[in-house]
mmCIF file of C-alpha atoms in Angstrom:
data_model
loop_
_atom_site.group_PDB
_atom_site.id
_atom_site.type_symbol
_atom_site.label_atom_id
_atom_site.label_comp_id
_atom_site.label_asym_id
_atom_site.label_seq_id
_atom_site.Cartn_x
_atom_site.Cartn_y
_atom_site.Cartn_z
ATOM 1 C CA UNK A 968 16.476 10.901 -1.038
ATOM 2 C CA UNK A 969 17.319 8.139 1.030
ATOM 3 C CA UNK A 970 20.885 7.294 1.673
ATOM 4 C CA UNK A 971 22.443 3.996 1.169
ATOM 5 C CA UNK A 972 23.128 3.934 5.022
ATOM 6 C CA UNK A 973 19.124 4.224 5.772
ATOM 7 C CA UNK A 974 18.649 1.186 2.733
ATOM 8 C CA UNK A 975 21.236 -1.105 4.668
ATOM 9 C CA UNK A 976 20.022 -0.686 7.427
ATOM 10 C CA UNK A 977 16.132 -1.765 6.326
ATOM 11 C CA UNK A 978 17.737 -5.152 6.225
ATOM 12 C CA UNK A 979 18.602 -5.137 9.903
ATOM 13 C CA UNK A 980 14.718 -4.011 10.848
ATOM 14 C CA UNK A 981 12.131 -6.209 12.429
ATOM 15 C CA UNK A 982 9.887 -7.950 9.932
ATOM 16 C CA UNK A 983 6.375 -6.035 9.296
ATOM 17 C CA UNK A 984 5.846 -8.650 6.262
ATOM 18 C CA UNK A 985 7.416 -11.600 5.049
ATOM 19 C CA UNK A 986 6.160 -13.370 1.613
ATOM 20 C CA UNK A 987 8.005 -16.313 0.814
ATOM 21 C CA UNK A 988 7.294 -18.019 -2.423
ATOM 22 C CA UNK A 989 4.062 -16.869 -3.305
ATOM 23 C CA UNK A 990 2.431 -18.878 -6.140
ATOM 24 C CA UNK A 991 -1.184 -17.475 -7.221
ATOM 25 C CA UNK A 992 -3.014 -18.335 -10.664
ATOM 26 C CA UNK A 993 -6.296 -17.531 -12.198
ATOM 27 C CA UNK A 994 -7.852 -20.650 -14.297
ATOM 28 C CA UNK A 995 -4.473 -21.422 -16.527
ATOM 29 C CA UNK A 996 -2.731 -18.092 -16.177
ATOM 30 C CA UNK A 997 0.119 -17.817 -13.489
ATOM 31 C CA UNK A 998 0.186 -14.281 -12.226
ATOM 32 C CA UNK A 999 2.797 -14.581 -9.696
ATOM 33 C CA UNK A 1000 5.415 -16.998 -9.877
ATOM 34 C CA UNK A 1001 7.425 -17.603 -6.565
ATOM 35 C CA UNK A 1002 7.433 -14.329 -5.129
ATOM 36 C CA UNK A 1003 9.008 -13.536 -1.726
ATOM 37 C CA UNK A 1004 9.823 -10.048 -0.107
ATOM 38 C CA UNK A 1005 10.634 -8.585 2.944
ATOM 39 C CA UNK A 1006 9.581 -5.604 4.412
ATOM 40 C CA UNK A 1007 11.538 -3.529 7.301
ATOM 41 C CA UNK A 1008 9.681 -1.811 10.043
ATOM 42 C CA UNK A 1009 9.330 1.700 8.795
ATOM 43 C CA UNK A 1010 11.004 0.617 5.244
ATOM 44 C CA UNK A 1011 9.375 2.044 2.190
ATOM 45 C CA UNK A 1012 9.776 0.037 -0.733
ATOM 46 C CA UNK A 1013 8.570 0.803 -4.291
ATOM 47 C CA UNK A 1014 7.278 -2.173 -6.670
ATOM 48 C CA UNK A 1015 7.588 -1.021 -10.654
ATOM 49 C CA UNK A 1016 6.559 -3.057 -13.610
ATOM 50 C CA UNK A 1017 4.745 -2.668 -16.392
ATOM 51 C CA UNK A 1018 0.677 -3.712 -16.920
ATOM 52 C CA UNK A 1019 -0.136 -7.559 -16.439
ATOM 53 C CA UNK A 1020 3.514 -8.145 -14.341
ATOM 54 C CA UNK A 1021 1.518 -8.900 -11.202
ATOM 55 C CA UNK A 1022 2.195 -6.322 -8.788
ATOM 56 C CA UNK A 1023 -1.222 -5.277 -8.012
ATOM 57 C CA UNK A 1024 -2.124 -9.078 -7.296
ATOM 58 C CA UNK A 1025 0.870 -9.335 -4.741
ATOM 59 C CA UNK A 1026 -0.209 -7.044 -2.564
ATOM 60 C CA UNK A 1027 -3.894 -7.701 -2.597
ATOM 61 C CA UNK A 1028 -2.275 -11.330 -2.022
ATOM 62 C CA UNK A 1029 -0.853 -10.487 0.656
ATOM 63 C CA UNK A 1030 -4.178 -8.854 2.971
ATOM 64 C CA UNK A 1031 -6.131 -11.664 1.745
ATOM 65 C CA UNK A 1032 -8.135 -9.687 -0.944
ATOM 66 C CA UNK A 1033 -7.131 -12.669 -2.737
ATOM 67 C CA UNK A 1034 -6.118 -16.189 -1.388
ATOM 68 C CA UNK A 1035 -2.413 -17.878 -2.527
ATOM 69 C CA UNK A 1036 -2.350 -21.335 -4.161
ATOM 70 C CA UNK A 1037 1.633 -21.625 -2.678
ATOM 71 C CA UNK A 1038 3.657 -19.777 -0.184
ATOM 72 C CA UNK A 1039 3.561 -18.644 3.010
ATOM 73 C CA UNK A 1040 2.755 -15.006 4.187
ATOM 74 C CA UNK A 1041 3.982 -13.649 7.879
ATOM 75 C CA UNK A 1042 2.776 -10.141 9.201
ATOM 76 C CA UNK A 1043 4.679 -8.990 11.984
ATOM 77 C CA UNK A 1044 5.655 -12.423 12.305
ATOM 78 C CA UNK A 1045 1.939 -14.530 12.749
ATOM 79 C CA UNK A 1046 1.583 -16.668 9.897
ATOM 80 C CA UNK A 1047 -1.254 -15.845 7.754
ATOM 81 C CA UNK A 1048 -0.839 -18.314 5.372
ATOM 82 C CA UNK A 1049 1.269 -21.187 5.581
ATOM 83 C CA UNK A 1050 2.522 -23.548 2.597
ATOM 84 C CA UNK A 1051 1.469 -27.251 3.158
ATOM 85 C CA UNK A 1052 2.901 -28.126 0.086
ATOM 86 C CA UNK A 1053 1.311 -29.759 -3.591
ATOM 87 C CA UNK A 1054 1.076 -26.111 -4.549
ATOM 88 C CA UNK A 1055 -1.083 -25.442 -1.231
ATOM 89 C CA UNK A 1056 -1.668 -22.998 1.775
ATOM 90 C CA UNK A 1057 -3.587 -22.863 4.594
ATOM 91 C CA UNK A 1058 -5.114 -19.994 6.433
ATOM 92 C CA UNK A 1059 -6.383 -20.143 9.896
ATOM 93 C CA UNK A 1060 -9.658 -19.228 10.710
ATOM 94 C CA UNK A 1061 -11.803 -16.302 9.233
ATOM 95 C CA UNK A 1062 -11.169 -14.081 12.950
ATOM 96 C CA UNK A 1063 -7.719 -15.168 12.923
ATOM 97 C CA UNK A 1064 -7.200 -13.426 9.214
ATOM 98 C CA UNK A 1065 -9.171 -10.517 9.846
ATOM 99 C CA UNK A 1066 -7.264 -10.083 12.743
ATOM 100 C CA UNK A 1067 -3.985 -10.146 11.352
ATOM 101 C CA UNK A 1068 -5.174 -8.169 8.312
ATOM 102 C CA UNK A 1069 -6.136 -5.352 10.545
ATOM 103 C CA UNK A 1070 -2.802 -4.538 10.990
ATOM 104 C CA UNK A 1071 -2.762 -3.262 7.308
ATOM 105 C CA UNK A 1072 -4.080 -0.458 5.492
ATOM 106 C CA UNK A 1073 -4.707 -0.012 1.916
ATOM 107 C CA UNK A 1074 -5.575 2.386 -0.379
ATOM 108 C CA UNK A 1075 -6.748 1.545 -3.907
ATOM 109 C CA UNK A 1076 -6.295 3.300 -7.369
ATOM 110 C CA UNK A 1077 -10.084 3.959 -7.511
ATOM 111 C CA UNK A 1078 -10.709 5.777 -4.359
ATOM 112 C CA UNK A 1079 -13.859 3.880 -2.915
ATOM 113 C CA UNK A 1080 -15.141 6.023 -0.731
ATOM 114 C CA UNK A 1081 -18.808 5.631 0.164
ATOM 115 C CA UNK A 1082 -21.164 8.025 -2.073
ATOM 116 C CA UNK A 1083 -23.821 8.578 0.759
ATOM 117 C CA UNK A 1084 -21.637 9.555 3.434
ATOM 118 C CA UNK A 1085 -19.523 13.008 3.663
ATOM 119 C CA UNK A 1086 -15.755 12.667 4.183
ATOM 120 C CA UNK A 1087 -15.903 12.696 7.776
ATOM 121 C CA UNK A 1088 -18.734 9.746 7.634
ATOM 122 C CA UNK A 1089 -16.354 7.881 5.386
ATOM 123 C CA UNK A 1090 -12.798 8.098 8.148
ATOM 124 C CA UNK A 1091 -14.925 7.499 11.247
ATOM 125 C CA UNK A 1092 -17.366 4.573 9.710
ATOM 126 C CA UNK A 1093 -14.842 1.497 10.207
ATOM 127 C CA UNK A 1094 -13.402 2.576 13.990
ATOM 128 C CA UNK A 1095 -16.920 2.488 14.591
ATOM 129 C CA UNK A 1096 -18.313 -0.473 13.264
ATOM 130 C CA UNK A 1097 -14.892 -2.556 13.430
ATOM 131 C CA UNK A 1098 -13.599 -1.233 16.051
ATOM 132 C CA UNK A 1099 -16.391 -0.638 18.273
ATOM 133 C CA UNK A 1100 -14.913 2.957 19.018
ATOM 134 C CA UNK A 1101 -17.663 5.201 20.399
ATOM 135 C CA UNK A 1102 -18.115 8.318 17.799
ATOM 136 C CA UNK A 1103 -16.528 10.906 20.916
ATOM 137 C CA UNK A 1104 -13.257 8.367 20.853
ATOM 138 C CA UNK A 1105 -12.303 8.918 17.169
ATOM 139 C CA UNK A 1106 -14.176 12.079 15.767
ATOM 140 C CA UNK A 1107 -11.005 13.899 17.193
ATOM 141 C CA UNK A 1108 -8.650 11.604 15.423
ATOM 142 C CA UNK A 1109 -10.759 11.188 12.202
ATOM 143 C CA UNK A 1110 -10.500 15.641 12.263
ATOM 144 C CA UNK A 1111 -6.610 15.619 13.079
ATOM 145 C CA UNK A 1112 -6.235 13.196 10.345
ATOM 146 C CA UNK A 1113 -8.055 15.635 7.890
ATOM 147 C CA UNK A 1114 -6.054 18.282 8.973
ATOM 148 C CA UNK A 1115 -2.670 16.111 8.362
ATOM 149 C CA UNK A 1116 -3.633 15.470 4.897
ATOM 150 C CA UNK A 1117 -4.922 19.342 4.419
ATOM 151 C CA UNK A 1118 -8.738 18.515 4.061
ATOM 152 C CA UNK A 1119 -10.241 19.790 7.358
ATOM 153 C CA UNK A 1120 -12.257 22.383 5.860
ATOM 154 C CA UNK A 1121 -13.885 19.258 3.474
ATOM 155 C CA UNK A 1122 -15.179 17.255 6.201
ATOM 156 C CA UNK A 1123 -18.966 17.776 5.532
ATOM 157 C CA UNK A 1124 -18.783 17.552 2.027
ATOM 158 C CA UNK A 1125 -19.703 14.319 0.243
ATOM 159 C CA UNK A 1126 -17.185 12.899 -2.092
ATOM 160 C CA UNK A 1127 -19.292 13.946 -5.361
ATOM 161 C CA UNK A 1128 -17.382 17.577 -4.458
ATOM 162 C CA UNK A 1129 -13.804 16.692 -3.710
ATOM 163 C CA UNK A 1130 -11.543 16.759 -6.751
ATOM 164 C CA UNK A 1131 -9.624 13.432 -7.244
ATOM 165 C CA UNK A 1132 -6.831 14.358 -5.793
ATOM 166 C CA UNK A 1133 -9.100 15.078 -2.490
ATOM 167 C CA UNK A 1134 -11.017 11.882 -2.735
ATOM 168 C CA UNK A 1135 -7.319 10.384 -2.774
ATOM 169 C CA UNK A 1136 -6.027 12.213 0.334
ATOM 170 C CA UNK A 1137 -9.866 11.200 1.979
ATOM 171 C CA UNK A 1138 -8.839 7.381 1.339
ATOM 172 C CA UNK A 1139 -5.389 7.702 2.520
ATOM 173 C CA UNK A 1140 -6.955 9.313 6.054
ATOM 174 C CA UNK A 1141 -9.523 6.390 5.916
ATOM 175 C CA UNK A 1142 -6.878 3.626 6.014
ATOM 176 C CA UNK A 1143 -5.035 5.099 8.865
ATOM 177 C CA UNK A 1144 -8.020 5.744 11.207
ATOM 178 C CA UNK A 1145 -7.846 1.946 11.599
ATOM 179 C CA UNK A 1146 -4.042 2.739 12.698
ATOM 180 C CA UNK A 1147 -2.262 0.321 10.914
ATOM 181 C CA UNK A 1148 1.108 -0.715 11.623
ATOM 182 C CA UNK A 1149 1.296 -1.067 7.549
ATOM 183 C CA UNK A 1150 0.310 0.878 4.926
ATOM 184 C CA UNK A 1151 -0.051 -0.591 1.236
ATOM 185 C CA UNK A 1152 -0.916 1.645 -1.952
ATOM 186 C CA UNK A 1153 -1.836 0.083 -5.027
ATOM 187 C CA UNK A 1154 -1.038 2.888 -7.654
ATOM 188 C CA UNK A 1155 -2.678 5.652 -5.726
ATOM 189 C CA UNK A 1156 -2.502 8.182 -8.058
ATOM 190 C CA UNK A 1157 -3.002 6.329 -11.777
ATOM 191 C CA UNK A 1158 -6.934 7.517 -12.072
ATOM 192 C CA UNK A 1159 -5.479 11.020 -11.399
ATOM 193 C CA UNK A 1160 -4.593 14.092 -13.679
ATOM 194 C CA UNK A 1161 -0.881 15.032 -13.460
ATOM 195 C CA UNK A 1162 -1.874 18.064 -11.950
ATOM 196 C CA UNK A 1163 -3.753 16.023 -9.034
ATOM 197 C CA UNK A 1164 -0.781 13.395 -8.218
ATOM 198 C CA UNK A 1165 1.502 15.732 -6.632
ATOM 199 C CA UNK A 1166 -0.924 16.244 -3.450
ATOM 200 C CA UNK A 1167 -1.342 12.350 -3.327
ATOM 201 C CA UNK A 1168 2.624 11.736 -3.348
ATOM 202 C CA UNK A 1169 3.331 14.787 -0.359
ATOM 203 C CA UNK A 1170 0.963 13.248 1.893
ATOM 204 C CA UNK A 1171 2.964 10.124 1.282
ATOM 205 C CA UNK A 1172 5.651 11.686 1.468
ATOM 206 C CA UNK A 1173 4.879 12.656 5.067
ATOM 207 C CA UNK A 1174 3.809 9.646 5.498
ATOM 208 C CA UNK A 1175 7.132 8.204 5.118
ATOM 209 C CA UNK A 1176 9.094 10.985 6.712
ATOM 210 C CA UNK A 1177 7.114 9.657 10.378
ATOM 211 C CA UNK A 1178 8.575 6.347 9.712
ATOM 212 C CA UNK A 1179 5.331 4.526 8.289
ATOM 213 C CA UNK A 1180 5.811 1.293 7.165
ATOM 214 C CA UNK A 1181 4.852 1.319 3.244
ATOM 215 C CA UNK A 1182 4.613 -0.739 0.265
ATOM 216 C CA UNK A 1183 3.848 0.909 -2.583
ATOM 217 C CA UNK A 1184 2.778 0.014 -6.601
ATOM 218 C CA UNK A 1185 4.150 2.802 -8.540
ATOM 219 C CA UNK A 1186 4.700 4.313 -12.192
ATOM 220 C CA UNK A 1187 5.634 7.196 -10.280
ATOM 221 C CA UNK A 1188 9.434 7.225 -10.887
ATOM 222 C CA UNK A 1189 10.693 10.045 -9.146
ATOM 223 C CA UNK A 1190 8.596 9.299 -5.882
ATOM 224 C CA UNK A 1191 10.099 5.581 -6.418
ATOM 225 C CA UNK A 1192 13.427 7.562 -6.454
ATOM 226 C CA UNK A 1193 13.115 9.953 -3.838
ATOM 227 C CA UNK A 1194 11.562 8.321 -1.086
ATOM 228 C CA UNK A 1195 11.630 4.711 -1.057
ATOM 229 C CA UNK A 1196 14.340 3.001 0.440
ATOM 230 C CA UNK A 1197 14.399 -0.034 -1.928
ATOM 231 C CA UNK A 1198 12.730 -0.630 -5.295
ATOM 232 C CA UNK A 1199 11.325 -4.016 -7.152
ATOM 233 C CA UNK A 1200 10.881 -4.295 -10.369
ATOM 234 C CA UNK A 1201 8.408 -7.664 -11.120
ATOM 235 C CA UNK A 1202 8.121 -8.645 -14.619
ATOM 236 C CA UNK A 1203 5.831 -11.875 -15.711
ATOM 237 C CA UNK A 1204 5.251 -12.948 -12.199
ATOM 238 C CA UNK A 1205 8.510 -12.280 -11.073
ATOM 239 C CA UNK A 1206 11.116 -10.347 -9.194
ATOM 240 C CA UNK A 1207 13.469 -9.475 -11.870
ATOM 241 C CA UNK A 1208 15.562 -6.975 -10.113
ATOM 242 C CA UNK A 1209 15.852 -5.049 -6.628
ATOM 243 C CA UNK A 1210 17.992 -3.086 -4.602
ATOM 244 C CA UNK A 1211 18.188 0.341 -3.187
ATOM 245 C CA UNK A 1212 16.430 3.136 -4.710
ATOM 246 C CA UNK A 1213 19.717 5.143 -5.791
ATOM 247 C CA UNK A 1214 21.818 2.450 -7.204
ATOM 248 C CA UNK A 1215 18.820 0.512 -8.668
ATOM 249 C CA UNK A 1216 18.265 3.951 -10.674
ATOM 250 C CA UNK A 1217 21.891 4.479 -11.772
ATOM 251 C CA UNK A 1218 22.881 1.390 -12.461
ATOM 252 C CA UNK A 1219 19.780 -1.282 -12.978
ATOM 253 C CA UNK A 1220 21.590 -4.878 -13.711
ATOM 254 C CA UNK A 1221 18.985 -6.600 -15.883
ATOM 255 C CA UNK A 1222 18.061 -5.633 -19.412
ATOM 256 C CA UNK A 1223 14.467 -6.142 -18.871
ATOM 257 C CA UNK A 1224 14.939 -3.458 -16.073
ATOM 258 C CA UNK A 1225 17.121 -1.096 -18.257
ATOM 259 C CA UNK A 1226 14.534 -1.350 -21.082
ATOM 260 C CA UNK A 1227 11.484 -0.559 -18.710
ATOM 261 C CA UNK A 1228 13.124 2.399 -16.959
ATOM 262 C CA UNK A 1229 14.611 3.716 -20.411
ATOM 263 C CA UNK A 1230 10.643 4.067 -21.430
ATOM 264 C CA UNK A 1231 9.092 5.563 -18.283
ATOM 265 C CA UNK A 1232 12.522 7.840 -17.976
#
């Protein structure tokens, strides 16, 4: 469990991401109203909520999956979006995002891998054709990265074989054979069985023991408990409540908080 020592301390780390005021609606309906959060090199930080409270939409807001009406968005301190004001940001040009972007990973709750290709086609297809890595350079790396998240022995198989779990831990050693500085997981392991999730969480779990920078969308309490350093809770659009992971456990201020942990507890 993290100590309270390692969660002050995430306050005096260098910025990976900075969100400040982050504004984004769809047609009338606000989905995130004036969100900002920092994020510590080599911080892991947990964001709860329940369904519709805009969590998943924050962090695809924040690799440009989808664009902000308001705010500004730093990643390791270049600007990726800047707020011009009149409920308006810019972004800089379409290399300029990409390349910033690149410094994040993400893995998504469906596991996207492509059908055609076996697992090893899947980790060493964006070095490749992003990267421009010859197939020598990374086939090494794409194998140790198989072997860190206990799939080796899967690498010819296509993805129609691997278990969900598997097809999880495939997507998880996809996103970091771009090596990102930044990892984000949007509720890895909610189109899993029970029995599946606890794979998913010890490879992030190691993840976060080598000091990986991670932002994470959970329902999964007890990994929100045991390994991040600080936890959000967004409700409506909002950040209702954060702090570190023991204390915001114990002793959560807000009622909203207290009612949504005394239902998933």
């Amino acid at each position: 469990m993290p100590s309270t020592t390692n969660s002050a301390a995430a306050a005096t780390r260098p910025a990976m991401i900075e969100a400040r005021g982050i504004v984004k609606s769809f047609g009338a309906l606000r989905v995130l109203d004036g969100v900002s959060l920092t994020l510590g090199k080599g911080e892991v930080v947990a964001v709860i909520g329940p369904s519709g409270s805009g969590k998943s939409t924050f962090l695809r807001c924040l690799n440009h999956l989808e664009t902000i009406d308001a705010g500004t968005v730093l990643i390791e301190g270049e600007t990726l979006a800047t707020d011009e004001g009149s409920g308006h940001s810019r972004y800089g040009s379409d290399a300029e995002v990409r390349r910033i972007c690149s410094k994040m990973g993400m893995v998504f709750q469906s596991f996207n891998l492509f059908p055609h290709m076996t697992v090893l086609q899947n980790i060493i297809e964006a070095p490749i054709t992003v990267k421009g890595m010859a197939r020598d350079e990374i086939l090494p790396k794409a194998e140790e990265l198989l072997r860190k998240v206990g799939l080796l022995e899967k690498r010819d198989n296509y993805p129609s074989r691997l278990s969900g779990g598997q097809k999880q831990r495939v997507a998880i050693a996809r996103a970091l054979a771009m090596e990102p500085d930044i990892m984000l997981f949007d509720e890895p392991t909610s189109a899993l069985d029970p029995e599946l999730t606890g794979e998913v969480l010890r490879t992030m779990r190691q993840l976060a023991d080598e000091h990986m920078t991670m932002l994470v969308v959970t329902h999964e309490m007890g990994f929100a408990r045991e390994v991040a350093h600080r936890v959000i809770f967004m409700d409506q659009g909002s950040i209702v409540e954060e702090g570190p992971a023991p204390a915001f456990f114990l002793a959560p201020a807000h009622p909203r908080t207290k009612a949504f942990l005394g239902q998933m507890l």
